[in-house]
Short mmCIF file of C-alpha atoms in Angstrom, two decimals:
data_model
loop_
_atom_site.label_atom_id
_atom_site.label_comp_id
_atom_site.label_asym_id
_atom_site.label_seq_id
_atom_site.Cartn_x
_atom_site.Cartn_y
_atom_site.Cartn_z
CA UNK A 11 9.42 117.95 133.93
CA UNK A 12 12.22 119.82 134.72
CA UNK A 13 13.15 122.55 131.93
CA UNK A 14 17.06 122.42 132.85
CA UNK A 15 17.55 118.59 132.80
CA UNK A 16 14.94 118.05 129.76
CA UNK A 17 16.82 120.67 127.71
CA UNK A 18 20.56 119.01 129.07
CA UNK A 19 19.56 115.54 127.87
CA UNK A 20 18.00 116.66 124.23
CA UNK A 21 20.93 118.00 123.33
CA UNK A 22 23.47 115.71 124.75
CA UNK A 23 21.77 112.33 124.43
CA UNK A 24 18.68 113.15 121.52
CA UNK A 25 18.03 109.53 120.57
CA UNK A 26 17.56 108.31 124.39
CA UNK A 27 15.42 111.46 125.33
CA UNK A 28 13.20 111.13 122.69
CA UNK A 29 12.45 107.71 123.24
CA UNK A 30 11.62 108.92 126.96
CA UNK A 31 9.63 111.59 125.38
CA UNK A 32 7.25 109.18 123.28
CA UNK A 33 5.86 107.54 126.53
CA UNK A 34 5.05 110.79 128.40
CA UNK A 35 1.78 111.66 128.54
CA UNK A 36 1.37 115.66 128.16
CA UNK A 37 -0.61 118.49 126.26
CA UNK A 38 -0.43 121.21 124.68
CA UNK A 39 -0.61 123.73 127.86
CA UNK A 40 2.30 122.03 129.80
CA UNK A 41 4.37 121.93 126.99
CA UNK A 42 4.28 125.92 126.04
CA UNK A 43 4.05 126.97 129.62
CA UNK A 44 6.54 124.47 131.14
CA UNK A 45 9.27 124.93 128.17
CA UNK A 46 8.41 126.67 124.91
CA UNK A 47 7.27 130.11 126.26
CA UNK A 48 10.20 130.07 128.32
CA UNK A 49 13.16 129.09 125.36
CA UNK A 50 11.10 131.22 123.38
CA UNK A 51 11.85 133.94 125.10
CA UNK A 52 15.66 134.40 125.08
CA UNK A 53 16.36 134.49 121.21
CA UNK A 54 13.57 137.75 120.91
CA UNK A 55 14.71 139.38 124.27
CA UNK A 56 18.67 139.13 123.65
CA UNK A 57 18.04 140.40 120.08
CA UNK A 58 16.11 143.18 121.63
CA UNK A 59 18.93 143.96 123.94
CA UNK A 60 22.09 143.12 121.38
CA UNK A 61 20.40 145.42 118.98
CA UNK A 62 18.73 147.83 120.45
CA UNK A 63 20.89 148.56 123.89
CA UNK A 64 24.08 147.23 123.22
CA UNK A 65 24.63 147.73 119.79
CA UNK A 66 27.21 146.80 117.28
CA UNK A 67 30.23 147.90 115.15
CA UNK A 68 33.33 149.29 115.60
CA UNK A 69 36.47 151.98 115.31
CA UNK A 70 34.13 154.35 116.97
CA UNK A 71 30.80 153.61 115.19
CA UNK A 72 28.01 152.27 116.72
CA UNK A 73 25.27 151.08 115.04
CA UNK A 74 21.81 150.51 116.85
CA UNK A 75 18.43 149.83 116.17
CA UNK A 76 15.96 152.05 117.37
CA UNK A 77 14.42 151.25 120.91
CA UNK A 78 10.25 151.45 119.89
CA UNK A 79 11.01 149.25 116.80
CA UNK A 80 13.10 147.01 118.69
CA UNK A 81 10.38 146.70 121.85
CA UNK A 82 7.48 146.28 119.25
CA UNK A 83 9.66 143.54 116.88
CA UNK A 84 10.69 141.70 120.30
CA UNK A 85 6.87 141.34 121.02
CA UNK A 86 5.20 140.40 117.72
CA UNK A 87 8.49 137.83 117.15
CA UNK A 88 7.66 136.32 120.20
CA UNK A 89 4.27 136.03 120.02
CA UNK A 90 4.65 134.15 116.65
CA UNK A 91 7.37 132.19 117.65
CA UNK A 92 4.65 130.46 120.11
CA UNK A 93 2.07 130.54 116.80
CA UNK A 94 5.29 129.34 114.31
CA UNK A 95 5.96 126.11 116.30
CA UNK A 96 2.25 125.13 116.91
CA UNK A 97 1.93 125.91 112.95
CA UNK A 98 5.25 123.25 112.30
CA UNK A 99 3.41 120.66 114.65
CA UNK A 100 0.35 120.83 112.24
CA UNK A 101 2.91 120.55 109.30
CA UNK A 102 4.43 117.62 111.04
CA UNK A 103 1.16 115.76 111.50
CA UNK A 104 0.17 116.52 108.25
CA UNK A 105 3.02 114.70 106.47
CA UNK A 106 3.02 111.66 108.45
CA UNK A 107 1.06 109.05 106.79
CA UNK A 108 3.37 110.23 103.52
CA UNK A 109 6.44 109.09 105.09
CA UNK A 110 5.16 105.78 106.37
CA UNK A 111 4.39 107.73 110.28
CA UNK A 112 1.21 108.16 112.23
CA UNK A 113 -0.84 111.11 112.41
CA UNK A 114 -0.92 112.16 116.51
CA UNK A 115 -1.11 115.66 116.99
CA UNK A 116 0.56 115.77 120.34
CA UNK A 117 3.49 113.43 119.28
CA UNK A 118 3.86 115.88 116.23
CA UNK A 119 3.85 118.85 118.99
CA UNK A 120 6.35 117.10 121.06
CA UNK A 121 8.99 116.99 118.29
CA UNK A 122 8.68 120.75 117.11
CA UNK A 123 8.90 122.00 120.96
CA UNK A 124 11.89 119.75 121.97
CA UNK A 125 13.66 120.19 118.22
CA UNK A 126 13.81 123.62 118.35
CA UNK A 127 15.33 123.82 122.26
CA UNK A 128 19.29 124.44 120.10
CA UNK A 129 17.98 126.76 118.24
CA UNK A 130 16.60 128.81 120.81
CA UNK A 131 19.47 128.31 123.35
CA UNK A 132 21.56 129.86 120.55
CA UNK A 133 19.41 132.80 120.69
CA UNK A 134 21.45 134.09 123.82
CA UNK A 135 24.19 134.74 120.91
CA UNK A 136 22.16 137.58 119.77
CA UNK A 137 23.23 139.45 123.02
CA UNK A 138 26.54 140.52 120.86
CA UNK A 139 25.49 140.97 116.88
CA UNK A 140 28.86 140.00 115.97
CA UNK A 141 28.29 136.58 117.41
CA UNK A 142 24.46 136.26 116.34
CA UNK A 143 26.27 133.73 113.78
CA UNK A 144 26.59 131.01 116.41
CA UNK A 145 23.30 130.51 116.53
CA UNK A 146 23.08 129.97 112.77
CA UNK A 147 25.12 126.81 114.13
CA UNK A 148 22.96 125.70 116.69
CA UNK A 149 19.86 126.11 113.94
CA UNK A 150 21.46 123.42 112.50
CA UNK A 151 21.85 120.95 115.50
CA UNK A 152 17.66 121.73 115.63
CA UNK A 153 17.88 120.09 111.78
CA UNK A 154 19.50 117.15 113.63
CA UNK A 155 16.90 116.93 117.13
CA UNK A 156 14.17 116.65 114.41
CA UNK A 157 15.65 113.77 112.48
CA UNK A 158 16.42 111.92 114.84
CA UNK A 159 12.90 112.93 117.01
CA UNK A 160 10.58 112.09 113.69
CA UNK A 161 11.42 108.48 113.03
CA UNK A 162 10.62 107.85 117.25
CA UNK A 163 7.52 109.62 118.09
CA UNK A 164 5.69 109.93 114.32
CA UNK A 165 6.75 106.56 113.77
CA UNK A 166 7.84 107.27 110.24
CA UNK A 167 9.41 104.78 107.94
CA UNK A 168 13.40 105.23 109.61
CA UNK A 169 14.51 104.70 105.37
CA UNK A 170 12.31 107.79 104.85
CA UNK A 171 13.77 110.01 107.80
CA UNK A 172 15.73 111.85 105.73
CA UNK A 173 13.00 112.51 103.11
CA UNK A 174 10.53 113.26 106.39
CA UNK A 175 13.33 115.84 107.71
CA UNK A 176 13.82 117.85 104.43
CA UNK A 177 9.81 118.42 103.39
CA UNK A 178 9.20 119.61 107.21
CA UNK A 179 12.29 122.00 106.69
CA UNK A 180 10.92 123.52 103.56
CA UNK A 181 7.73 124.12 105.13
CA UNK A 182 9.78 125.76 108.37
CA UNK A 183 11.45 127.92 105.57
CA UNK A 184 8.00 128.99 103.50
CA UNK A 185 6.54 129.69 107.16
CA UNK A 186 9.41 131.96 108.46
CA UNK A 187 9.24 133.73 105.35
CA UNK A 188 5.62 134.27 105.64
CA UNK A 189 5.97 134.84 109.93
CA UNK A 190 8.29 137.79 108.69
CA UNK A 191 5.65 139.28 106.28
CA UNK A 192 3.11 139.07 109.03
CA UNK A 193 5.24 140.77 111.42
CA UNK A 194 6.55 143.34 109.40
CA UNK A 195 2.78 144.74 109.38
CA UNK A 196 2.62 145.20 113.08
CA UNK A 197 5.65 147.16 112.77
CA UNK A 198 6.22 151.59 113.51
CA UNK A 199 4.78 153.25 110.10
CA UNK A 200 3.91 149.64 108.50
CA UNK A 201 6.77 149.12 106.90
CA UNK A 202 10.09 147.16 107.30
CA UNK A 203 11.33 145.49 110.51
CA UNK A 204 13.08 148.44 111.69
CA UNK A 205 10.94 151.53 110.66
CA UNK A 206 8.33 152.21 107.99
CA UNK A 207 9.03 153.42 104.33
CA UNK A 208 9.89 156.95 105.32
CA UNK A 209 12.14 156.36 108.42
CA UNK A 210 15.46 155.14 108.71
CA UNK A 211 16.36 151.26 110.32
CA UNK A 212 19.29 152.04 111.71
CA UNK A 213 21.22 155.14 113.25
CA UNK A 214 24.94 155.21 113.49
CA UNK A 215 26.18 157.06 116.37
CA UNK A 216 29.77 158.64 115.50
CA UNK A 217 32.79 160.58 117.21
CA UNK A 218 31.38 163.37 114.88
CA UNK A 219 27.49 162.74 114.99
CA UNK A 220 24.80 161.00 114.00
CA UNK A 221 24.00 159.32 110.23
CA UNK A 222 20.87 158.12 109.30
CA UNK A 223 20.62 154.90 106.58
CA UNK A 224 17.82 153.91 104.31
CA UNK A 225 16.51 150.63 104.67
CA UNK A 226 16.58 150.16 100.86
CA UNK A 227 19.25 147.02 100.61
CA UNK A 228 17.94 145.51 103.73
CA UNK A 229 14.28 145.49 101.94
CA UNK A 230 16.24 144.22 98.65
CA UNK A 231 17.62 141.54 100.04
CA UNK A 232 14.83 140.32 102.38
CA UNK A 233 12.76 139.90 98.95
CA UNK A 234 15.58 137.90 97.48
CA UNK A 235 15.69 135.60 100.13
CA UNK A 236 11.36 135.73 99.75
CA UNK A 237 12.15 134.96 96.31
CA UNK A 238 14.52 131.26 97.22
CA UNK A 239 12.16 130.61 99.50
CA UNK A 240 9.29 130.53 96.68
CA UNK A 241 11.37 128.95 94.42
CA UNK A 242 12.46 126.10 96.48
CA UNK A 243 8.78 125.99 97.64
CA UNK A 244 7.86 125.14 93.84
CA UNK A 245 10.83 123.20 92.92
CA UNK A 246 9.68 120.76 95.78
CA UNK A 247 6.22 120.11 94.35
CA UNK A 248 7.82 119.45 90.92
CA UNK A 249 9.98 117.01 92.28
CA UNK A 250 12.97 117.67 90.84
CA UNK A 251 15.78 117.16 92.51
CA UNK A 252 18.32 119.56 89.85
CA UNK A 253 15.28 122.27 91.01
CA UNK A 254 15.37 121.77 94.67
CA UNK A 255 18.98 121.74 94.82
CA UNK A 256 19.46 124.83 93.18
CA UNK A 257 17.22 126.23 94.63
CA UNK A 258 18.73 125.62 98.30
CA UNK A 259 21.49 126.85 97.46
CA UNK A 260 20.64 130.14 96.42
CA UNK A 261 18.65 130.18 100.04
CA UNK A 262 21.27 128.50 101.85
CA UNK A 263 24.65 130.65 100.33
CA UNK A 264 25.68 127.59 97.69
CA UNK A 265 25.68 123.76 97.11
CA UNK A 266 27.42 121.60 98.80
CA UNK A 267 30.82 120.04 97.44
CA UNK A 268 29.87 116.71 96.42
CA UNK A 269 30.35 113.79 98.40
CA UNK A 270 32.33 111.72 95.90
CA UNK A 271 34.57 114.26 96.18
CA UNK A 272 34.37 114.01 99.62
CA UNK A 273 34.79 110.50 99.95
CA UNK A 274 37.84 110.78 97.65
CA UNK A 275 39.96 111.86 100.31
CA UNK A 276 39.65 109.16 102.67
CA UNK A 277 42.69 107.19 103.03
CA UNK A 278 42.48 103.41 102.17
CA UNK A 279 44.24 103.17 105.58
CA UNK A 280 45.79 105.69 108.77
CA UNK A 281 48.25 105.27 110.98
CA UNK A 282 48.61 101.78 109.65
CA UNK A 283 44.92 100.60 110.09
CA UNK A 284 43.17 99.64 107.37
CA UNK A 285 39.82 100.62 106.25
CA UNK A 286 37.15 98.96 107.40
CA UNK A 287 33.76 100.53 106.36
CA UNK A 288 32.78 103.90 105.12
CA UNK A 289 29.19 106.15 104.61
CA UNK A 290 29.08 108.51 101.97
CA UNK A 291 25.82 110.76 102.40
CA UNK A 292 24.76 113.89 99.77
CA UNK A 293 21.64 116.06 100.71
CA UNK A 294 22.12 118.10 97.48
CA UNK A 295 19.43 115.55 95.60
CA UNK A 296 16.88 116.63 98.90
CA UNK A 297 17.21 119.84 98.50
CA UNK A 298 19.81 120.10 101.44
CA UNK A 299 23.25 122.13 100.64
CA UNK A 300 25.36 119.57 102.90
CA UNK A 301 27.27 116.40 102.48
CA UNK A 302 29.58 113.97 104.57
CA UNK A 303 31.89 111.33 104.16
CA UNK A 304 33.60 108.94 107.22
CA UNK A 305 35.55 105.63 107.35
CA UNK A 306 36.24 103.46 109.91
CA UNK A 307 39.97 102.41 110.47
CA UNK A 308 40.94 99.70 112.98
CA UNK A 309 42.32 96.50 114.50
CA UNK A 310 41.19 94.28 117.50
CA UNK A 311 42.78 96.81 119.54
CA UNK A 312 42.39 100.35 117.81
CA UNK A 313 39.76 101.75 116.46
CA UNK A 314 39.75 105.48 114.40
CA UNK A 315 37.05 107.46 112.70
CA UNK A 316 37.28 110.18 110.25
CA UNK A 317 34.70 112.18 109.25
CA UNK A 318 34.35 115.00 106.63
CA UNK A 319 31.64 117.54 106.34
CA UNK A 320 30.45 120.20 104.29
CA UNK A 321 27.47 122.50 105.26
CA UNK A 322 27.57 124.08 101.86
CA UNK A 323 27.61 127.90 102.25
CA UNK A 324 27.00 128.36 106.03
CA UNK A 325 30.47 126.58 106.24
CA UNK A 326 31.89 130.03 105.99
CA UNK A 327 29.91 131.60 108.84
CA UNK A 328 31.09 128.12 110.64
CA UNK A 329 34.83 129.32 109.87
CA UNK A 330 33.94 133.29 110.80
CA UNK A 331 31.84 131.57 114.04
CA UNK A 332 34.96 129.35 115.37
CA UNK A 333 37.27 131.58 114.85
CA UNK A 334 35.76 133.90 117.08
CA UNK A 335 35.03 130.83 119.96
CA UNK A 336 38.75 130.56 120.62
CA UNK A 337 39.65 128.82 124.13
CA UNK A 338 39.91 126.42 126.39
CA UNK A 339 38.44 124.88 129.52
CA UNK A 340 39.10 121.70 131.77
CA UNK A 341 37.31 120.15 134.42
CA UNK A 342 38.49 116.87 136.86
CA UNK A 343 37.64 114.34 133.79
CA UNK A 344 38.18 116.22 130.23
CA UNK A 345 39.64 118.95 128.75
CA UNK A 346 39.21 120.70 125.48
CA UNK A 347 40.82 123.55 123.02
CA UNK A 348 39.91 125.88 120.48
CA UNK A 349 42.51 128.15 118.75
CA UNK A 350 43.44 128.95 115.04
CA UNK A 351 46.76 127.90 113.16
CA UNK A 352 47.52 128.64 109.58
CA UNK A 353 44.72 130.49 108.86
CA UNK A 354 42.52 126.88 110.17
CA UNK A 355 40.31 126.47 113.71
CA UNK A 356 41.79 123.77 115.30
CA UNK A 357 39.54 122.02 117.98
CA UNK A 358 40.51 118.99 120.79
CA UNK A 359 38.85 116.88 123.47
CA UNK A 360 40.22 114.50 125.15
CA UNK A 361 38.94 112.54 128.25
CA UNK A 362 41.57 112.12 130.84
CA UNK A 363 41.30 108.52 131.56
CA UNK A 364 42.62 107.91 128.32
CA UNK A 365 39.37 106.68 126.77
CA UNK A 366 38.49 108.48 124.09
CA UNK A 367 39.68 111.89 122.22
CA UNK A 368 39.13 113.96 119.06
CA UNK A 369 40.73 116.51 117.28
CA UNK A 370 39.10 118.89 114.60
CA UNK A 371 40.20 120.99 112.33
CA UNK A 372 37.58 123.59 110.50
CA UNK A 373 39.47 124.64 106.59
CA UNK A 374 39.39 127.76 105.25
CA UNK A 375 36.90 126.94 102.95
CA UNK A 376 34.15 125.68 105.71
CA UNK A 377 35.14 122.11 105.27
CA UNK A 378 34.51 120.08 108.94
CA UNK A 379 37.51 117.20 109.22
CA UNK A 380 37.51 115.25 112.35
CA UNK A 381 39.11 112.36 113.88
CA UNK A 382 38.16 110.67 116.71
CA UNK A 383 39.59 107.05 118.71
CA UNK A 384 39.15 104.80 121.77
CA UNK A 385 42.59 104.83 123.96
CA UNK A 386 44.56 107.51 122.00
CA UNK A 387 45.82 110.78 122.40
CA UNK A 388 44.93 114.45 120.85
CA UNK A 389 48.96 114.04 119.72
CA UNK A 390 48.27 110.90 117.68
CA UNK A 391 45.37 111.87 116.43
CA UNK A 392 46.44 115.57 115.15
CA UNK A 393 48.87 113.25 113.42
CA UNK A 394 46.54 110.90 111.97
CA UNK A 395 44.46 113.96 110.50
CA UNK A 396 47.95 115.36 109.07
CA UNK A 397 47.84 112.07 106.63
CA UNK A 398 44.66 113.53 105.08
CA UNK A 399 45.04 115.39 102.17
CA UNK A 400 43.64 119.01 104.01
CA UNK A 401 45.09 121.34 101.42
CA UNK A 402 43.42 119.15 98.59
CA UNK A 403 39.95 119.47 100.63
CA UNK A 404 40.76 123.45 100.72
CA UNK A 405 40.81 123.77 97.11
CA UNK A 406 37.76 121.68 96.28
CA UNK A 407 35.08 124.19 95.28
CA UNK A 408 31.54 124.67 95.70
CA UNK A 409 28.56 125.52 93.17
CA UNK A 410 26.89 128.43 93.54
CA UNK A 411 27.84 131.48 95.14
CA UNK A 412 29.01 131.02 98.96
#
């Protein structure tokens, strides 16, 4: 197995890969020596060295965290990192048979190594704190390896995928919160992540000295988040879906707008195609602060698909995220563009055959509205999107505090 072309084909063809993935015979070794260990290891060492070494702030503060609590946190995170994901496998397994799947412990392995290869490639973010954000993001693509890795190697009911998905997530989120409690005791003096009760987490080095801070608010607001993560914990085994949704949204930053509303705002036709189909999908009644609405539009010889998306409060760090990824690049077949307009992150791709484009546009508000066609241009489509109502999708509002 190849760690390079394994990771490359997860991430840019899941569905294929993991259906490759279900007929290889492995175990446990090859997998965490061969791949894990080794994607384990950039999310704990950039940390080390975006926190520790290089540091972050700005107009002539620096703010760093101190080198033996950073060398002793980049240890003990990595070392149950490897524990976490074997942990998640046994979670995995676990569920199956409740989600019309198979228990097979090695299958279940499979799916939390590969699923979690975005979310440590977005680890190398944590090189520059003020990006660390980005890999918030590519968190979320993980959410998407392991739906679509479940239904093929646990062999879970595909109508129950999305159930499947959101019960292992809760269980990720009880067992970081518990992997940070566990770690926290192997830290200097006892105490927090950064220093124990009497020493400061952070120093900030100044034009005019030094300045110590107390690690009071960062202890405050680790136990809130201890606290969501309970509550969602129980809402989950009372089964109420007015409980779980509530409850991921205080963890998550807010609910999601709803999808109605969502789905509201697609045209009944663009650029003189009528609708054809459309999917309307809200995780706020699975405990998941997102929803997403898309139509089809087309003739015999156009086809166009819009597609909104809200990732409930994390849509802000999206718009903070984007807005700092700003550029472009081209190669012999495609090109593609990031910049900002009127206060928006504007996104295209286009292949340069002609064959297919998209252009994106990220609100102020975190709101995700694409549009994407066979045999069109970026120009067209930017035009398309400007027959969407965009300023009425800025003003819808969430629940919750984002």
């Amino acid at each position: 197995m190849n760690l390079i072309e394994r990771a490359k084909s997860i991430l840019l063809q899941p569905k294929e890969t993991w259906v490759a993935i279900e007929s290889e015979s492995t175990d446990a070794a090859t997998l965490f020596t061969r791949y894990y260990m080794i994607l384990a290891a950039i999310p704990v060492v950039c940390g080390f060295i975006g926190l520790s070494l290089i540091g972050f702030g700005g107009f002539g503060v620096t703010v760093r965290v101190p080198l033996v609590s950073g060398l002793v946190n980049m240890v003990v995170s990595y070392v149950l990192s490897l524990v976490g994901v074997f942990v998640l496998a046994l979670i995995i397994d676990a569920l199956a048979p409740a989600f019309g799947g198979q228990k097979n412990q090695i299958q279940a392995l499979k799916v939390a190594v590969y699923a979690s290869t975005a979310a440590m490639l977005g680890g190398v973010f944590s090189l520059l704190p003020a990006l660390a954000m980005l890999g918030l993001l590519a968190a979320l693509y993980s959410i998407y390896l392991l739906y679509t890795g479940l239904p093929v190697l646990m062999k879970s009911a595909p109508e129950k995928s999305v159930a499947y998905t959101v019960v292992v997530i809760i269980a990720a989120i009880v067992m970081g919160v518990v992997i940070g409690a566990v770690s926290s005791v192997f830290m200097p003096g006892g105490g927090s992540l950064f220093g124990g009760a009497a020493a400061p987490a952070v120093t900030l080095n100044t034009p005019k000295g030094s300045v110590s801070i107390d690690t009071a608010g960062l202890e405050a607001a680790g136990k809130k988040m201890e606290e969501a993560a309970r509550q969602l914990e129980q809402a989950q085994k009372g089964q109420d879906p007015a409980a779980i949704a509530a409850a991921a949204g205080a963890l998550g930053g807010g609910q999601a707008i709803a999808a109605q509303s969502l789905k509201a705002a697609l045209p009944e036709s663009l650029a003189g195609l009528p609708r054809t189909g459309f999917d309307v999908q809200d995780g706020a009644a699975l405990g998941l602060p997102t929803s997403q609405a898309s139509a089809q539009y087309g003739s015999d010889s156009k086809q166009v698909r819009l597609e909104i998306t809200d990732i409930g409060g994390l849509g802000q760090m999206a718009v903070m995220a984007m807005g700092m990824a700003q550029g472009e690049k081209e190669d012999q077949t495609s090109a593609e563009k990031t910049w900002q307009e009127g206060g928006r992150t504007l996104h295209q791709r286009y292949e340069k055959d002609g064959s297919h484009a998209e252009f994106k546009a990220i609100l102020k508000n975190g709101l995700v509205v694409s549009v994407e066609g066979d045999h069109m241009g970026v120009k067209d489509l930017r035009g398309i999107l400007g027959q969407v109502d965009l300023n009425g999708l800025e003003g819808l509002q969430r629940k919750g505090k984002s």
